[in-house]
Tab-separated table of C-alpha atoms in Angstrom:
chain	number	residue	atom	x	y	z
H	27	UNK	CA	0.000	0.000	0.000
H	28	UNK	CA	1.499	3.338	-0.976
H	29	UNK	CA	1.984	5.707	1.846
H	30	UNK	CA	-0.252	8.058	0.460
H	31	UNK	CA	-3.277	5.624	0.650
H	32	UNK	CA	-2.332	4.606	4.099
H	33	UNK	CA	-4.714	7.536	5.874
H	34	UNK	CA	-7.682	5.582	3.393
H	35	UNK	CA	-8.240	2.835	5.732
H	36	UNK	CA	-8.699	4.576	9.347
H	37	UNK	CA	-10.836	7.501	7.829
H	38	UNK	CA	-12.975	4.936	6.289
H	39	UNK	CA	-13.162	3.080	9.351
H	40	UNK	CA	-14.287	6.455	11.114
H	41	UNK	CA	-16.550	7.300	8.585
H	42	UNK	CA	-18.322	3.751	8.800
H	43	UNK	CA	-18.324	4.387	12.765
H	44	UNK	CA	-20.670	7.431	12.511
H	45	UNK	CA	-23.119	5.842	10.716
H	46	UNK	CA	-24.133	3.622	13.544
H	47	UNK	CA	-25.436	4.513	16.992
H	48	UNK	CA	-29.129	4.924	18.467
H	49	UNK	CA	-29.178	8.756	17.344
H	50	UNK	CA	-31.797	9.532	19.921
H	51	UNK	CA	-32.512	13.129	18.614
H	52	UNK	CA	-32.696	12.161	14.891
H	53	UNK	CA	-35.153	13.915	13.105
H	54	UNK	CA	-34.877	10.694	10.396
H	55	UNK	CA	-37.269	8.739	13.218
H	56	UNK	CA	-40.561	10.847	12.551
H	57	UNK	CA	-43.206	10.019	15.557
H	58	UNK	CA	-45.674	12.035	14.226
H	59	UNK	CA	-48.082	13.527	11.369
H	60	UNK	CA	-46.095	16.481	11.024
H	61	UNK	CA	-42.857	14.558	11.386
H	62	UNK	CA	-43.959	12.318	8.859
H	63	UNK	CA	-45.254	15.166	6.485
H	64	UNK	CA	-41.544	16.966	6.601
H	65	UNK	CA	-39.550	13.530	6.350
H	66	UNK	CA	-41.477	12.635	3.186
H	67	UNK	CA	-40.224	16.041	2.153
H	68	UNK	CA	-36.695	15.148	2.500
H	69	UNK	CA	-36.632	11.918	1.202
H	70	UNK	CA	-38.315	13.264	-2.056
H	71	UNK	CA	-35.500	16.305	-2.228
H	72	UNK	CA	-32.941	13.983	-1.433
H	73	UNK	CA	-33.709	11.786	-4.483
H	74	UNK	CA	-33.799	14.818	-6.851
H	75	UNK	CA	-30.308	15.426	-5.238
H	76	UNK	CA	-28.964	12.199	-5.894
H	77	UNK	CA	-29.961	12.369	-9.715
H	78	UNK	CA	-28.552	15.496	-9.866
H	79	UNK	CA	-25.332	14.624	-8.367
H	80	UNK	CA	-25.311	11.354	-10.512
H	81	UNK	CA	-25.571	13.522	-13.564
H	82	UNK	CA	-23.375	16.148	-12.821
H	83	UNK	CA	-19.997	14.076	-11.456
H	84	UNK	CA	-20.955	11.304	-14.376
H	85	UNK	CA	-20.336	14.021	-16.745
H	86	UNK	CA	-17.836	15.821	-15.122
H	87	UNK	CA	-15.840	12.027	-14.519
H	88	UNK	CA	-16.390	11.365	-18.589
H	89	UNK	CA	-15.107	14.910	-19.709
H	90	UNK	CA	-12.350	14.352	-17.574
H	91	UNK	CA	-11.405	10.620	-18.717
H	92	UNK	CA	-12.458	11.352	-22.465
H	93	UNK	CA	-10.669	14.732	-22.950
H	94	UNK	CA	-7.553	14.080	-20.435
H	95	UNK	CA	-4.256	15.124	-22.141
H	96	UNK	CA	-2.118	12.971	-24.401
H	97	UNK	CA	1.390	13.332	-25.008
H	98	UNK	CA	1.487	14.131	-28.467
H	99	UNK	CA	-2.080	14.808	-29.167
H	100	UNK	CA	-2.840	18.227	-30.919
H	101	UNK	CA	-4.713	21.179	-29.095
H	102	UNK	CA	-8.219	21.178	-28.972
H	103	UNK	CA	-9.805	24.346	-30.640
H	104	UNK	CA	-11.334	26.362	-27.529
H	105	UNK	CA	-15.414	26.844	-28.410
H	106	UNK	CA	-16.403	30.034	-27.397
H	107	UNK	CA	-20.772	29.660	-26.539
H	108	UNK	CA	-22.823	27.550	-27.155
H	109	UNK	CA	-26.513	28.880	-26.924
H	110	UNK	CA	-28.352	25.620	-27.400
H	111	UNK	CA	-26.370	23.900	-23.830
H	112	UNK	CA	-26.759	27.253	-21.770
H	113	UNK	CA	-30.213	27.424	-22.303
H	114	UNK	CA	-30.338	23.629	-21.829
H	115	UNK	CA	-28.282	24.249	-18.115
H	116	UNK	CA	-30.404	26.920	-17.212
H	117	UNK	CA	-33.527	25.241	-17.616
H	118	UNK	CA	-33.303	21.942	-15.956
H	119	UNK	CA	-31.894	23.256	-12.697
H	120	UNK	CA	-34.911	25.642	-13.074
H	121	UNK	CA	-37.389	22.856	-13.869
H	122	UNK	CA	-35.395	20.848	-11.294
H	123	UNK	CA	-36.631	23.869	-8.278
H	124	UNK	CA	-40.164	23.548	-10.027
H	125	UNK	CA	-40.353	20.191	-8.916
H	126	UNK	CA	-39.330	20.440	-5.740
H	127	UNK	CA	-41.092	24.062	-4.517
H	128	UNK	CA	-44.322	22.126	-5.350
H	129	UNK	CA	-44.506	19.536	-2.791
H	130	UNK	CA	-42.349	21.689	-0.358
H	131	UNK	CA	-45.213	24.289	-0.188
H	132	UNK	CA	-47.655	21.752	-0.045
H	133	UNK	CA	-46.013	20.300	2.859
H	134	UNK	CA	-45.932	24.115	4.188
H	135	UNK	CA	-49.637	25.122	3.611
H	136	UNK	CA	-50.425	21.217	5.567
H	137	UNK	CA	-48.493	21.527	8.302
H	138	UNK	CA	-49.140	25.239	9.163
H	139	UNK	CA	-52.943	24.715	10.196
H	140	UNK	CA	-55.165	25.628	12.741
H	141	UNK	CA	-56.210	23.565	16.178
H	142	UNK	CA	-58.983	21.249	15.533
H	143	UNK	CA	-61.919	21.300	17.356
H	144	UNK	CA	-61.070	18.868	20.576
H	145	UNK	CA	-57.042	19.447	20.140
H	146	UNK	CA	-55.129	19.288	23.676
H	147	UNK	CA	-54.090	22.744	24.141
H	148	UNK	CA	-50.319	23.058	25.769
H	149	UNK	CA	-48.994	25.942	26.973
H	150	UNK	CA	-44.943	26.302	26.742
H	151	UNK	CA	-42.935	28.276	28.259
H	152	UNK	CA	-39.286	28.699	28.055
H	153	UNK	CA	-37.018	29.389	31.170
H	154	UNK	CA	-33.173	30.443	31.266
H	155	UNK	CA	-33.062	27.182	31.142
H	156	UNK	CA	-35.902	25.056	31.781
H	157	UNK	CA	-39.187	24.055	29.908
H	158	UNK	CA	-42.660	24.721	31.421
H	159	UNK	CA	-45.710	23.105	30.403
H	160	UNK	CA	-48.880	24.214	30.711
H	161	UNK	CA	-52.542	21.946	30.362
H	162	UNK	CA	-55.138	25.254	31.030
H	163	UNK	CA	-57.935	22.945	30.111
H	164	UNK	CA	-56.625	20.121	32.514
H	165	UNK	CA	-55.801	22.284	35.326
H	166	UNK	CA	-52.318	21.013	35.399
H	167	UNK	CA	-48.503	22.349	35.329
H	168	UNK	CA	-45.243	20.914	35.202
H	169	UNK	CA	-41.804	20.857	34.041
H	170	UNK	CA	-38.902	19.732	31.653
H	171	UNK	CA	-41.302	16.547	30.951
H	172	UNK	CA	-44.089	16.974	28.215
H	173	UNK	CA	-46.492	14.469	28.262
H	174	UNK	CA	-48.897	13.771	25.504
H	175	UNK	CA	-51.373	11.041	24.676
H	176	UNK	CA	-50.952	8.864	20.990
H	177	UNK	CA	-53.337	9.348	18.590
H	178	UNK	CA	-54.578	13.060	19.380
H	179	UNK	CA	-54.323	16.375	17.885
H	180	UNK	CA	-51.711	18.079	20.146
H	181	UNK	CA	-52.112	22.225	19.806
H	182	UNK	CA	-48.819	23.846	21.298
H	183	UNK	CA	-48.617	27.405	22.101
H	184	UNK	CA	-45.234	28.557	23.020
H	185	UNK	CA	-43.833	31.434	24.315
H	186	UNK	CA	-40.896	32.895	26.243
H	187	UNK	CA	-40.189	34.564	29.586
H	188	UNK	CA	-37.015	35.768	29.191
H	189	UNK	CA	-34.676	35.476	26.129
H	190	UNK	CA	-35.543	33.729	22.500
H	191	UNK	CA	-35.208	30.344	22.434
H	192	UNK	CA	-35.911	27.230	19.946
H	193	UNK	CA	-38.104	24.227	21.092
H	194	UNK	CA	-36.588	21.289	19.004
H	195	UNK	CA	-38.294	17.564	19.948
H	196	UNK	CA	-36.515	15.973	16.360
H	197	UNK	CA	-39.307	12.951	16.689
H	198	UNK	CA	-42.348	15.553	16.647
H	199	UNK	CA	-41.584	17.849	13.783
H	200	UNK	CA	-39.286	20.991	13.444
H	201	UNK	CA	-38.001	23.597	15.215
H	202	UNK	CA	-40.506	26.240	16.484
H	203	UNK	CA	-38.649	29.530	17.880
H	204	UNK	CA	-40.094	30.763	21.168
H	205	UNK	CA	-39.993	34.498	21.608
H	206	UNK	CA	-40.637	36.860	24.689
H	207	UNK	CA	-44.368	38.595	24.179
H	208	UNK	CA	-45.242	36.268	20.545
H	209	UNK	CA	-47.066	33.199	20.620
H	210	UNK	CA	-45.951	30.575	18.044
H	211	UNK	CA	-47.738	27.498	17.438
H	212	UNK	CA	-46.929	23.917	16.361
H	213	UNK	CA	-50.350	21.474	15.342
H	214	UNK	CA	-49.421	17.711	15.271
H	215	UNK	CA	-50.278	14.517	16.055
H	216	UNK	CA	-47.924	11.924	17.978
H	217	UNK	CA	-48.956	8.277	16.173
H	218	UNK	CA	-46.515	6.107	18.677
H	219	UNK	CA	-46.363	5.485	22.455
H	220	UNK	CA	-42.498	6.706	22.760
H	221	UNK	CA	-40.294	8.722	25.068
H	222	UNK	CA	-38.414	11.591	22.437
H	223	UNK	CA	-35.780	13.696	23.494
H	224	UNK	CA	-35.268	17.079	22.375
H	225	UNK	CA	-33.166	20.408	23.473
H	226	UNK	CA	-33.531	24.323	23.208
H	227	UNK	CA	-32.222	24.792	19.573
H	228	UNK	CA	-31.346	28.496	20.136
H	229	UNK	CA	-28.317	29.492	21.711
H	230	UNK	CA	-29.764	31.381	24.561
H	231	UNK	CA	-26.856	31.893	27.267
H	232	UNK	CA	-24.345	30.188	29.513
H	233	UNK	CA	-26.331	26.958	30.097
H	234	UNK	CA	-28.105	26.342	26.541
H	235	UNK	CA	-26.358	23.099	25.974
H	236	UNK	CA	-28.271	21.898	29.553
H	237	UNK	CA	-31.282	22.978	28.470
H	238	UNK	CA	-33.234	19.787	27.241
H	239	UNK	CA	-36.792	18.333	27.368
H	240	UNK	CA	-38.183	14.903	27.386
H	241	UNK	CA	-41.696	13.988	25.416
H	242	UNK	CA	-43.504	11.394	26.978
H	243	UNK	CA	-46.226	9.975	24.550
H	244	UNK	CA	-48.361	7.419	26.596
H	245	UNK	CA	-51.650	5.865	25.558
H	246	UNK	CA	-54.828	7.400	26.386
H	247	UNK	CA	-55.283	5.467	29.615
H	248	UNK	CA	-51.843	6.075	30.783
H	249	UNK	CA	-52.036	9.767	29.918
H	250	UNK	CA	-55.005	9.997	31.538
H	251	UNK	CA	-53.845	8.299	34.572
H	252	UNK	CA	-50.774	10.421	34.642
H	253	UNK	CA	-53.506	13.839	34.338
H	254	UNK	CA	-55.035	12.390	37.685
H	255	UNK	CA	-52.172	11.809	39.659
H	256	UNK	CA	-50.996	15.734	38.569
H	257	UNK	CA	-54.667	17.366	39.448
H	258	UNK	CA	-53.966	15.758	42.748
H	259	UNK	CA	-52.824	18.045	45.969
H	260	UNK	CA	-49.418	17.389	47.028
H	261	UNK	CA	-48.812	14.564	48.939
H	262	UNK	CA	-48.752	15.237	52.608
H	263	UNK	CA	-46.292	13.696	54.698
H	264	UNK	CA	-46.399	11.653	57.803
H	265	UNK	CA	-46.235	13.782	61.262
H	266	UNK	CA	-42.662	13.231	62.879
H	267	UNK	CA	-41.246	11.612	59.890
H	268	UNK	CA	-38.015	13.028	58.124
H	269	UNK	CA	-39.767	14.181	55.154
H	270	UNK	CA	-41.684	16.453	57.144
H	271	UNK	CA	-38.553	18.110	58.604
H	272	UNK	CA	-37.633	18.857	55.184
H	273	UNK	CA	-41.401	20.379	54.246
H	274	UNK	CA	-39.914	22.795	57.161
H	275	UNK	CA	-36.605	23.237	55.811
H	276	UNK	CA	-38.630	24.222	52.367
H	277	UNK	CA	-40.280	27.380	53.786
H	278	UNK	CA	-37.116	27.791	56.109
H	279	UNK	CA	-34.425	28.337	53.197
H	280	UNK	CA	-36.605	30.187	50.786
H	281	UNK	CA	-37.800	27.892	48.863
H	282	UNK	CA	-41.135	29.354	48.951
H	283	UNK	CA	-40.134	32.623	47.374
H	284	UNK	CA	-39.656	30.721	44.161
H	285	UNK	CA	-41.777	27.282	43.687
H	286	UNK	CA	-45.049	26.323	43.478
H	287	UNK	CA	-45.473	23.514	46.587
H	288	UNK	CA	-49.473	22.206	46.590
H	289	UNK	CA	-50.964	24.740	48.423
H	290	UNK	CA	-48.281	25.771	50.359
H	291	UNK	CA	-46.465	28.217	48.148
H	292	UNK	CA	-47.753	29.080	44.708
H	293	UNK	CA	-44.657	31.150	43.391
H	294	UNK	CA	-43.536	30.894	39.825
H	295	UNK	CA	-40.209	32.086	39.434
H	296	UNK	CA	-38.957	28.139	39.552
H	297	UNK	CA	-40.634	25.331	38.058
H	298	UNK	CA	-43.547	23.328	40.052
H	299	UNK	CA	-42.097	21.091	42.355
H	300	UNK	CA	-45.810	19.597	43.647
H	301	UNK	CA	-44.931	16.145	41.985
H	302	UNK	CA	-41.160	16.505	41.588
H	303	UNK	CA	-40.715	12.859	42.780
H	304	UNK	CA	-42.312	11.050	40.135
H	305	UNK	CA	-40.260	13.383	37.140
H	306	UNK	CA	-37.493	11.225	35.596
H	307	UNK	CA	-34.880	14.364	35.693
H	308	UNK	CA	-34.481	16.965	37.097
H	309	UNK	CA	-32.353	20.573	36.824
H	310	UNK	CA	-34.235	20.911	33.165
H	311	UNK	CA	-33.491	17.592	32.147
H	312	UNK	CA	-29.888	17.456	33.018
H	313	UNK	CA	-29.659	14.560	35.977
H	314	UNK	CA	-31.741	12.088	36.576
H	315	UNK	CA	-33.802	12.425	39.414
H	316	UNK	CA	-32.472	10.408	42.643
H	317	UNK	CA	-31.240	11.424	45.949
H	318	UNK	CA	-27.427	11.555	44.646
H	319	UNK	CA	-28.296	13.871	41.824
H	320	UNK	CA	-30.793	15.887	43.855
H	321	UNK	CA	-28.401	16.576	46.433
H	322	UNK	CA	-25.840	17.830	44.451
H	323	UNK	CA	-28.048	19.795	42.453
H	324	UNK	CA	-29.318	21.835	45.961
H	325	UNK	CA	-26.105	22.286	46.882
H	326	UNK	CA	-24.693	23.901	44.622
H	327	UNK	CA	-26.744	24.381	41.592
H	328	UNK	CA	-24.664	27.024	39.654
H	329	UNK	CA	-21.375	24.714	40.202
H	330	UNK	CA	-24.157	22.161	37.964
H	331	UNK	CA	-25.714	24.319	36.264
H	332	UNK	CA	-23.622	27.656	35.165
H	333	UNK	CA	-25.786	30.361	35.476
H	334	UNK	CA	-28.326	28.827	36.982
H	335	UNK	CA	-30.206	31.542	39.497
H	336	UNK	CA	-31.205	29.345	41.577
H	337	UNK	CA	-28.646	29.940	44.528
H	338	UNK	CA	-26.608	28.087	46.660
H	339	UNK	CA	-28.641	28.084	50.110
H	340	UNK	CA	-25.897	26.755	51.914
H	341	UNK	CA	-28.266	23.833	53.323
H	342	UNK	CA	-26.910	21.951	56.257
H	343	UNK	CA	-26.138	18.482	55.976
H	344	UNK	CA	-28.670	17.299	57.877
H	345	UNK	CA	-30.577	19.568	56.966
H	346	UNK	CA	-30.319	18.823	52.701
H	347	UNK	CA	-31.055	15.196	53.833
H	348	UNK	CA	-34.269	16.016	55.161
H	349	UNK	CA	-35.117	18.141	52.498
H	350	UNK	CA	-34.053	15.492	49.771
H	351	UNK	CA	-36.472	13.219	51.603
H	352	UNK	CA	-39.378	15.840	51.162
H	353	UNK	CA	-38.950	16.185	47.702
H	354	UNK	CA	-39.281	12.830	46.915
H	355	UNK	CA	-42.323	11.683	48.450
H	356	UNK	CA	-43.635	14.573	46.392
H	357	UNK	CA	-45.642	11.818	43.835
């Protein structure tokens, strides 16, 4: 093998590498209608592509075989225009655009429709750096974790209460950018009982890359079971117990002043902790949610979190462990 080819092997080795893996944001795994609708799109455009590539580098291979230079041979007499090929190269990439504008703005006009009648209405709400979700018809509110049931119109109205940023769930459909004081709005249907993962696609400050969301689509049953358990009070906690020395140590360090608790404390600056323990992250997605994670996170959450505003409290030992406790019986 000649030492220029030896680099051939490895980089095709790499290149082979990135085509595996479970991709888990890959918008080439559409989940629903509107998913669907734009992967049709590409697949048609990428087609079109291929031809065109085909044709192009098939010519541009035979000119380059057919007309290479020859020791000896004479020189070619240069052509100077040639009106039937120019009009010829004008036209099919034109025709070519033709082709595909038509299905891309009917994939526009089908996505970009209004709420049925009977469409579950979500409200979302972007946070430096967290995701808040909304169900005004449900009575219900909760964080980082969307859930939705299969099989129903899903009407999303999102928003911003801070800085612009991009709600991106690849599985779902595209990007929809979420401004401060404009409502934009994404119409689709989720066909599959899945759990998608998705992120803030707009870079929006220090911790952008930790801001991420999780889309649970359940069955109807499950969703509604999961609606019941979220119209439900908080859970209360038994008298004496170590989970209610950390409902104290809640309204003792402030915690008040900045999350909605049940009944106890209805502030909004932080996300709705009323059923925090049965969330599968926490910090907007960033740790899963268990004692070890949780107790770093309340610690010192701008150490896990840069920029997070959430402050270190400075929470006692004991103190953290009792409050750890609290938050997890919080079902």
């Amino acid at each position: 093998m000649s030492r220029d080819r030896r680099w051939l092997l490895p980089l095709l080795c790499a290149a082979g590498a990135a085509c595996g893996g479970p991709f888990p944001q890959s918008s080439l795994r559409p989940r629903s209608d509107f998913a669907g609708a734009i992967d049709r799109l590409f697949t048609d455009i990428f087609w079109w592509a291929v031809l065109v590539f085909i044709l192009v580098e098939g010519l541009l291979l035979f000119i380059i075989v057919r007309y290479r230079y020859r020791e000896g041979a004479p020189t070619p007499k240069p052509t100077h225009g040639h009106t039937l090929l120019e009009i010829a190269w004008t036209l099919a990439p034109a025709l070519i655009l033709v082709f595909i504008a038509v299905p891309t703005m009917r994939t526009i006009f089908a996505t970009q429709t209004d709420s049925p009648a009977g469409a579950l209405r979500v409200e979302v709400v972007a946070h430096q750096w967290w995701w808040e979700y909304r169900y005004p018809e449900l009575g219900v509110v909760t964080a980082n974790e969307l859930h939705l049931p299969a099989g129903r119109t899903v009407a999303l109205a999102l928003t911003s209460a801070d800085v612009i940023h991009s709600f991106w769930a690849p599985g779902l459909g595209g990007k929809r950018d979420v401004i401060p004081g404009r409502t934009n709005r994404l119409v689709l249907r989720p066909d599959s009982v899945d759990t998608l993962l998705g992120q803030c696609a707009e870079f929006c400050g220090a911790s952008h890359a930790n801001m991420r969301l999780r889309v649970m689509v359940e069955a109807e049953p499950a969703f509604q079971a999961w609606v019941g358990r979220q119209q439900a009070g908080a859970a209360s906690v038994v008298k004496g117990s170590l989970a209610e020395q950390g409902q104290q140590a809640f309204r003792r360090y402030g915690c008040v002043g900045c999350h909605t608790m049940g009944t106890m404390s209805t502030a909004i600056i932080g996300p709705n902790l009323t059923h925090l323990g049965s969330r599968m992250t926490i910090a907007g997605g960033l740790f899963p949610n268990d004692s070890v994670h949780l107790t770093r996170w309340i610690a010192d959450p701008p150490g896990e979190k840069p920029g997070s505003i959430m402050p270190n409290m400075h929470v006692p030992a004991g103190d953290l462990a009792a409050l750890i406790a609290y938050l997890r019986t919080m079902r």
